[in-house]
Coordinates of C-alpha atoms in Angstrom, one line a residue:
A1 CA 78.2 -17.4 -89.9
A2 CA 74.6 -17.2 -88.9
P3 CA 74.1 -15.2 -85.8
T4 CA 73.1 -17.4 -82.8
A5 CA 69.4 -16.9 -81.7
T6 CA 68.9 -15.3 -78.4
N7 CA 65.9 -16.6 -76.5
T8 CA 63.2 -14.1 -75.8
P9 CA 62.0 -14.8 -72.1
T10 CA 58.6 -15.5 -71.7
P11 CA 57.0 -12.8 -69.4
T12 CA 55.8 -14.1 -66.0
V13 CA 52.2 -13.3 -65.2
P14 CA 51.9 -12.2 -61.7
A15 CA 49.8 -14.3 -59.5
T16 CA 46.4 -12.9 -58.5
P17 CA 46.6 -12.3 -54.8
T18 CA 44.2 -14.5 -52.8
A19 CA 41.4 -12.5 -51.3
T20 CA 41.4 -12.6 -47.5
P21 CA 37.8 -13.1 -46.4
T22 CA 36.3 -10.4 -44.0
P23 CA 35.0 -12.1 -41.0
T24 CA 31.2 -11.5 -40.4
P25 CA 30.7 -10.0 -37.0
T26 CA 29.1 -12.3 -34.6
A27 CA 25.6 -10.9 -33.3
K28 CA 25.8 -10.0 -29.7
A29 CA 23.4 -12.1 -27.8
S30 CA 20.9 -10.2 -25.7
A31 CA 21.3 -11.1 -21.9
S32 CA 18.1 -12.3 -20.3
G33 CA 16.7 -10.3 -17.6
A34 CA 14.1 -10.7 -14.8
I35 CA 11.0 -9.0 -13.2
R36 CA 10.3 -9.9 -9.6
G37 CA 8.2 -8.3 -6.8
V38 CA 5.3 -8.4 -4.1
V39 CA 1.7 -7.9 -4.8
W40 CA 0.1 -6.5 -1.7
Y41 CA -3.1 -4.9 -0.1
D42 CA -2.5 -1.2 0.2
W43 CA -5.5 -0.5 2.6
N44 CA -4.4 3.2 3.2
H45 CA -3.6 3.9 -0.5
D46 CA -0.4 5.6 0.1
Q47 CA 1.7 3.3 -2.3
K48 CA 4.1 2.5 0.5
R49 CA 4.1 -1.1 2.1
S50 CA 4.0 -1.2 5.8
E51 CA 4.5 -4.3 8.0
T52 CA 0.7 -4.2 8.8
E53 CA -0.4 -4.4 5.0
L54 CA -0.7 -7.9 4.0
P55 CA 0.6 -9.7 0.9
L56 CA -1.9 -11.3 -1.5
E57 CA -1.4 -14.8 -2.2
D58 CA -2.3 -17.0 -5.3
F59 CA -2.9 -14.0 -7.5
N60 CA -2.0 -14.2 -11.2
V61 CA 0.7 -11.8 -12.6
T62 CA 0.7 -11.5 -16.5
L63 CA 3.7 -10.1 -18.2
L64 CA 3.1 -9.3 -22.0
W65 CA 6.2 -9.0 -24.0
A66 CA 6.0 -6.7 -26.8
G67 CA 8.2 -9.1 -28.9
P68 CA 11.2 -8.1 -31.4
D69 CA 9.3 -5.2 -32.8
N70 CA 8.8 -3.7 -29.3
V71 CA 5.2 -2.9 -30.1
L72 CA 2.4 -4.1 -28.0
G73 CA -0.6 -5.4 -29.8
T74 CA 1.1 -6.8 -32.6
A75 CA 1.5 -10.5 -33.8
D76 CA 4.7 -11.2 -32.1
D77 CA 3.5 -10.3 -28.5
E78 CA 4.3 -13.2 -26.1
E79 CA 2.6 -13.7 -22.7
K80 CA 4.3 -15.0 -19.6
S81 CA 2.8 -15.3 -16.1
D82 CA 3.3 -16.3 -12.7
R83 CA 1.2 -16.8 -9.4
T84 CA 2.1 -15.2 -6.1
N85 CA 3.2 -17.3 -3.1
S86 CA 2.0 -17.0 0.4
R87 CA 4.5 -14.0 0.8
G88 CA 2.7 -12.3 -2.2
E89 CA 6.0 -12.8 -4.2
Y90 CA 6.0 -13.3 -8.0
S91 CA 9.2 -14.0 -10.2
K92 CA 9.8 -14.3 -13.9
A93 CA 13.3 -14.8 -15.1
N94 CA 14.8 -15.5 -18.5
L95 CA 13.1 -12.4 -20.1
S96 CA 14.2 -11.1 -23.2
P97 CA 14.8 -7.2 -23.3
G98 CA 11.9 -4.8 -24.3
L99 CA 8.5 -3.4 -23.7
Y100 CA 6.5 -5.3 -21.2
R101 CA 2.9 -4.8 -19.9
I102 CA 2.5 -6.1 -16.3
H103 CA -1.2 -6.9 -15.3
V104 CA -2.7 -8.2 -11.9
E105 CA -6.3 -8.5 -10.9
A106 CA -8.4 -10.3 -8.5
T107 CA -10.2 -13.0 -10.4
D108 CA -12.8 -15.8 -9.6
D109 CA -10.1 -18.2 -8.7
V110 CA -9.1 -16.3 -5.7
L111 CA -12.7 -15.9 -4.4
N112 CA -14.0 -17.5 -1.1
S113 CA -10.4 -17.8 0.0
D114 CA -9.2 -17.0 3.4
K115 CA -5.8 -16.3 2.2
N116 CA -6.3 -12.8 1.2
P117 CA -7.9 -9.8 2.9
V118 CA -9.3 -8.2 -0.4
R119 CA -10.7 -10.5 -3.1
K120 CA -13.7 -9.9 -5.4
N121 CA -14.0 -6.3 -7.0
A122 CA -10.4 -5.5 -5.9
G123 CA -9.8 -3.8 -9.2
T124 CA -6.9 -4.4 -11.8
L125 CA -3.5 -2.9 -12.0
T126 CA -1.8 -2.5 -15.5
V127 CA 1.5 -0.9 -15.8
E128 CA 4.2 -0.8 -18.7
Q129 CA 7.9 -1.1 -18.2
Q130 CA 10.9 -1.2 -20.6
L131 CA 13.3 -3.9 -19.6
A132 CA 17.1 -3.5 -20.8
S133 CA 19.3 -6.3 -21.7
G134 CA 20.2 -8.3 -18.6
Q135 CA 18.2 -6.0 -16.3
E136 CA 16.7 -7.5 -13.2
L137 CA 14.0 -5.7 -11.5
N138 CA 13.9 -7.2 -8.2
D139 CA 11.6 -5.0 -6.4
F140 CA 8.7 -4.3 -8.9
D141 CA 6.0 -4.3 -6.3
L142 CA 2.2 -4.0 -7.4
A143 CA -0.6 -2.7 -4.9
L144 CA -4.2 -3.5 -5.0
Y145 CA -6.9 -1.9 -2.9
S146 CA -10.6 -1.4 -2.7
G147 CA -13.3 0.2 -0.5
D148 CA -13.6 -1.1 3.1
L149 CA -16.6 0.4 4.8
D150 CA -16.4 -1.5 8.2
G151 CA -12.4 -1.4 8.3
D152 CA -12.2 -5.4 8.6
L153 CA -9.4 -5.7 5.9
I154 CA -12.0 -7.5 3.7
S155 CA -13.2 -5.5 0.6
D156 CA -16.7 -4.3 0.3
G157 CA -16.8 -6.1 -3.0
A158 CA -16.1 -9.3 -1.4
E159 CA -18.6 -8.9 1.5
G160 CA -21.6 -7.8 -0.4
Q161 CA -24.6 -5.6 0.8
G162 CA -25.5 -6.5 4.3
D163 CA -22.8 -9.1 4.8
Y164 CA -19.8 -6.9 6.0
D165 CA -17.6 -9.7 7.2
G166 CA -18.0 -11.8 3.9
D167 CA -19.0 -15.1 5.5
G168 CA -22.2 -15.2 3.5
A169 CA -24.6 -14.7 6.4
P170 CA -25.7 -11.7 8.8
N171 CA -23.8 -11.6 11.9
Y172 CA -22.1 -9.2 14.4
A173 CA -21.4 -6.4 11.5
D174 CA -25.0 -6.5 10.2
A175 CA -27.2 -6.7 13.3
D176 CA -26.8 -5.8 16.9
A177 CA -24.5 -8.4 18.5
D178 CA -24.5 -6.7 21.9
G179 CA -28.2 -5.7 22.1
D180 CA -27.6 -2.2 22.8
G181 CA -30.1 -0.9 20.2
R182 CA -27.4 0.6 17.9
P183 CA -26.2 -1.3 14.8
D184 CA -22.9 -2.9 15.5
R185 CA -21.3 -1.3 12.3
S186 CA -22.3 2.2 13.6
E187 CA -20.2 1.5 16.8
G188 CA -16.8 1.3 15.2
T189 CA -14.6 -1.8 14.3
R190 CA -16.5 -4.7 15.7
D191 CA -15.4 -8.3 16.6
V192 CA -11.8 -7.6 15.9
N193 CA -10.6 -11.2 16.5
N194 CA -13.1 -12.1 13.6
N195 CA -14.4 -15.1 15.6
G196 CA -18.1 -14.2 14.7
L197 CA -18.8 -13.8 18.6
P198 CA -19.2 -10.7 20.6
D199 CA -16.5 -10.3 23.5
F200 CA -15.3 -7.7 25.6
L201 CA -14.2 -5.6 22.6
D202 CA -17.7 -5.9 21.0
T203 CA -20.0 -5.5 24.0
A204 CA -20.8 -1.8 24.5
P205 CA -21.5 0.0 28.0
P206 CA -25.0 1.5 28.4
D207 CA -24.2 4.6 26.5
G208 CA -24.0 2.3 23.3
Q209 CA -20.3 3.3 22.4
P210 CA -17.6 0.9 21.8
Q211 CA -15.2 -0.1 24.6
I212 CA -12.3 1.7 23.4
Q213 CA -12.6 4.5 20.7
M214 CA -9.9 6.3 18.5
T215 CA -10.6 9.5 16.7
K216 CA -8.2 11.4 14.3
T217 CA -9.0 15.0 13.6
D218 CA -7.2 17.3 11.1
F219 CA -6.5 20.8 11.3
L220 CA -5.0 23.4 9.1
L221 CA -2.1 24.6 11.2
I222 CA -0.1 26.9 9.1
D223 CA -1.7 28.3 5.9
A224 CA 1.6 29.4 3.8
D225 CA -0.3 31.1 1.0
L226 CA -3.1 32.6 3.2
D227 CA -5.8 31.5 1.0
G228 CA -7.9 29.7 3.7
R229 CA -7.5 26.3 2.0
A230 CA -5.3 23.3 2.5
S231 CA -2.8 23.4 -0.4
A232 CA 0.9 22.9 -1.4
N233 CA 3.4 23.8 1.3
D234 CA 0.6 24.2 4.0
T235 CA 1.0 22.4 7.3
L236 CA -1.6 20.1 8.7
L237 CA -1.8 19.2 12.3
Y238 CA -3.4 15.7 13.2
R239 CA -4.8 15.0 16.8
I240 CA -5.4 11.4 17.6
D241 CA -7.5 10.6 20.8
V242 CA -7.7 7.1 22.4
V243 CA -10.3 6.6 25.2
N244 CA -11.0 3.5 27.2
H245 CA -15.0 3.3 27.8
G246 CA -14.7 -0.1 29.1
Q247 CA -14.4 -2.0 32.3
Q248 CA -10.9 -3.1 32.2
A249 CA -7.5 -1.8 31.1
Y250 CA -6.1 -2.2 27.7
K251 CA -2.6 -3.7 28.0
N252 CA 0.4 -2.9 25.9
V253 CA -1.2 -0.5 23.6
V254 CA 1.0 0.5 20.2
L255 CA -0.1 3.3 17.8
F256 CA 1.1 3.0 14.2
D257 CA 0.5 5.8 11.5
T258 CA 1.8 6.1 8.1
P259 CA 1.2 9.6 6.7
D260 CA 0.0 10.1 3.3
A261 CA 2.6 10.0 0.5
M262 CA 1.9 13.7 -0.7
T263 CA 2.8 14.9 2.8
N264 CA 6.0 14.9 4.9
V265 CA 6.3 14.8 8.6
V266 CA 7.6 17.9 10.1
G267 CA 10.7 16.7 12.5
G268 CA 10.2 16.9 16.0
T269 CA 6.5 17.6 16.1
V270 CA 5.3 13.9 17.1
Q271 CA 3.9 14.3 20.7
S272 CA 2.1 12.0 23.0
S273 CA 0.6 12.5 26.2
S274 CA 1.8 9.1 27.6
G275 CA 4.1 6.4 26.5
Q276 CA 7.3 6.5 24.3
I277 CA 7.7 7.4 20.6
S278 CA 9.7 4.6 19.2
S279 CA 10.0 6.0 15.4
G280 CA 8.7 8.7 13.1
N281 CA 9.7 12.0 14.8
D282 CA 12.4 12.7 12.0
A283 CA 11.7 15.0 9.1
G284 CA 10.1 13.3 6.3
A285 CA 9.6 10.0 8.4
V286 CA 7.6 7.2 6.5
H287 CA 6.0 5.4 9.7
I288 CA 5.2 6.6 13.1
Q289 CA 5.0 4.1 16.1
I290 CA 4.4 4.9 19.7
E291 CA 4.3 2.6 22.6
L292 CA 1.4 3.9 24.7
G293 CA 1.6 1.2 27.3
D294 CA -1.5 0.4 29.3
I295 CA -4.7 2.6 29.3
A296 CA -6.7 2.1 32.5
V297 CA -10.5 2.4 32.6
G298 CA -11.7 5.7 31.9
E299 CA -8.2 7.1 30.9
S300 CA -7.3 8.3 27.4
A301 CA -4.0 9.1 25.6
T302 CA -3.7 12.1 23.1
I303 CA -1.2 12.1 20.2
S304 CA -0.5 14.9 17.7
F305 CA 2.0 15.4 14.8
Q306 CA 2.3 17.8 12.0
V307 CA 2.8 17.3 8.2
Q308 CA 3.8 19.7 5.4
I309 CA 1.7 19.2 2.0
A310 CA 4.3 18.4 -0.7
A311 CA 4.8 21.3 -3.3
E312 CA 4.2 19.0 -6.0
V313 CA 0.9 17.8 -4.5
T314 CA -1.4 16.4 -7.6
L315 CA -4.3 14.9 -5.4
R316 CA -7.7 16.4 -4.7
R317 CA -7.5 14.8 -1.1
I318 CA -5.0 13.8 1.5
Q319 CA -5.9 10.8 3.6
N320 CA -4.6 9.3 6.8
Q321 CA -5.6 6.7 9.3
A322 CA -3.8 5.4 12.5
F323 CA -4.5 2.0 14.2
I324 CA -3.8 0.7 17.6
Q325 CA -2.6 -2.8 18.5
F326 CA -3.4 -4.2 22.0
D327 CA -3.2 -7.5 24.0
D328 CA -6.3 -9.7 23.5
P329 CA -6.1 -13.4 24.6
T330 CA -9.0 -14.4 22.1
G331 CA -7.2 -12.4 19.3
T332 CA -5.0 -13.7 16.6
N333 CA -1.5 -14.3 18.1
G334 CA -2.9 -12.9 21.3
S335 CA -3.7 -9.4 20.1
A336 CA -6.3 -7.3 18.5
A337 CA -6.4 -4.0 16.6
I338 CA -8.7 -1.0 15.7
R339 CA -8.6 1.9 13.2
S340 CA -8.9 5.6 13.8
D341 CA -12.4 7.3 12.8
D342 CA -12.7 10.6 11.4
P343 CA -15.3 12.3 13.6
D344 CA -16.4 14.8 10.8
A345 CA -17.5 11.9 8.7
P346 CA -20.7 10.0 9.3
G347 CA -19.5 6.4 9.2
S348 CA -17.4 4.3 11.6
A349 CA -13.7 3.7 11.3
D350 CA -13.5 6.3 8.6
V351 CA -10.2 7.4 6.9
T352 CA -9.5 11.2 8.0
V353 CA -9.6 12.9 4.6
T354 CA -8.4 16.5 3.9
A355 CA -9.7 18.2 0.8
V356 CA -6.7 19.8 -1.2
G357 CA -8.1 23.3 -2.5
A358 CA -11.4 23.1 -0.7
D359 CA -12.9 25.3 1.8
T360 CA -10.9 25.4 5.1
I361 CA -10.8 22.7 7.6
Q362 CA -10.4 23.8 11.4
T363 CA -7.7 26.1 12.0
I364 CA -5.7 25.8 15.3
H365 CA -2.6 27.3 16.3
M366 CA -1.2 25.5 19.4
P367 CA 0.4 22.2 20.2
I368 CA -2.2 19.5 21.1
A369 CA -0.2 16.9 23.2
A370 CA 2.6 18.7 24.9
R371 CA 4.6 16.6 27.2

């Protein structure tokens, strides 16, 4: 018999496995950030804002973003801007991370405005800042300043030659309001309530001096390296004299002082011949405040304190100026103020300047206003 055929099984072709797609990672979105701060008038140039230094209103703050390439000056740069409010504040939110150039200046659109103490020729300020993803810089403050020959908180550039109060006409600061034969601007800060009229603060007694005077003198107290010059780690002594030449007492006199940023107050050295030290007698204090009280006719007050020049001093000069505030019924909010004058300088209401590394200033080795 014929053999029975055995079917040869057909081999099964294994199925090709279906490829599992690899998920594409989702790009992480960059969180937006912000830059905010205050633009203010740094009249004593110490880069520290005090309560007496005014904010600058309606100033344009420009933020130039470097774009995705993070390089300024290329085609992808993007400009953003904001104007300061009455408190000098500016704010830009929803900012992409990267490099920013922040720029502020006094421009024509803020001229002839009573909002700001410093206007034309106030200069410009430009700074670059890297902003990280999601970073919020909430205290990115910007300070402007310019010359102020007469100490009236209006920049010399805004006032022009021969018009020191900036009202466009000669008046108390340009002439002789009290008729004493001396130019008003040579007699110290004039017309402190800025009403354009001479009053008891402006009218001088027969000796041709202002009713109240304040001088601030610098001394080299400790010459640490014995080089005969003010330099790093040396100690300076400041003496402030307030004298009432007028015909009535000055009430509720308060003295304020902000030492130069390149100096440090020596703790326990603030002294006053009268009144009470409210603040500033601690080592490294930023602000000094002394309640002098009333200064009667013919009387005076003497204040002194010591500062040590910082080891990392980079300036060629250190500068400091005090001011006093007192009651004045005709003044703004019932008060008025004057600034100290450096008796070593020819002008009036001069900032007291100590040259760093120059020939020695006066040297003294004893306290001034011991109490």
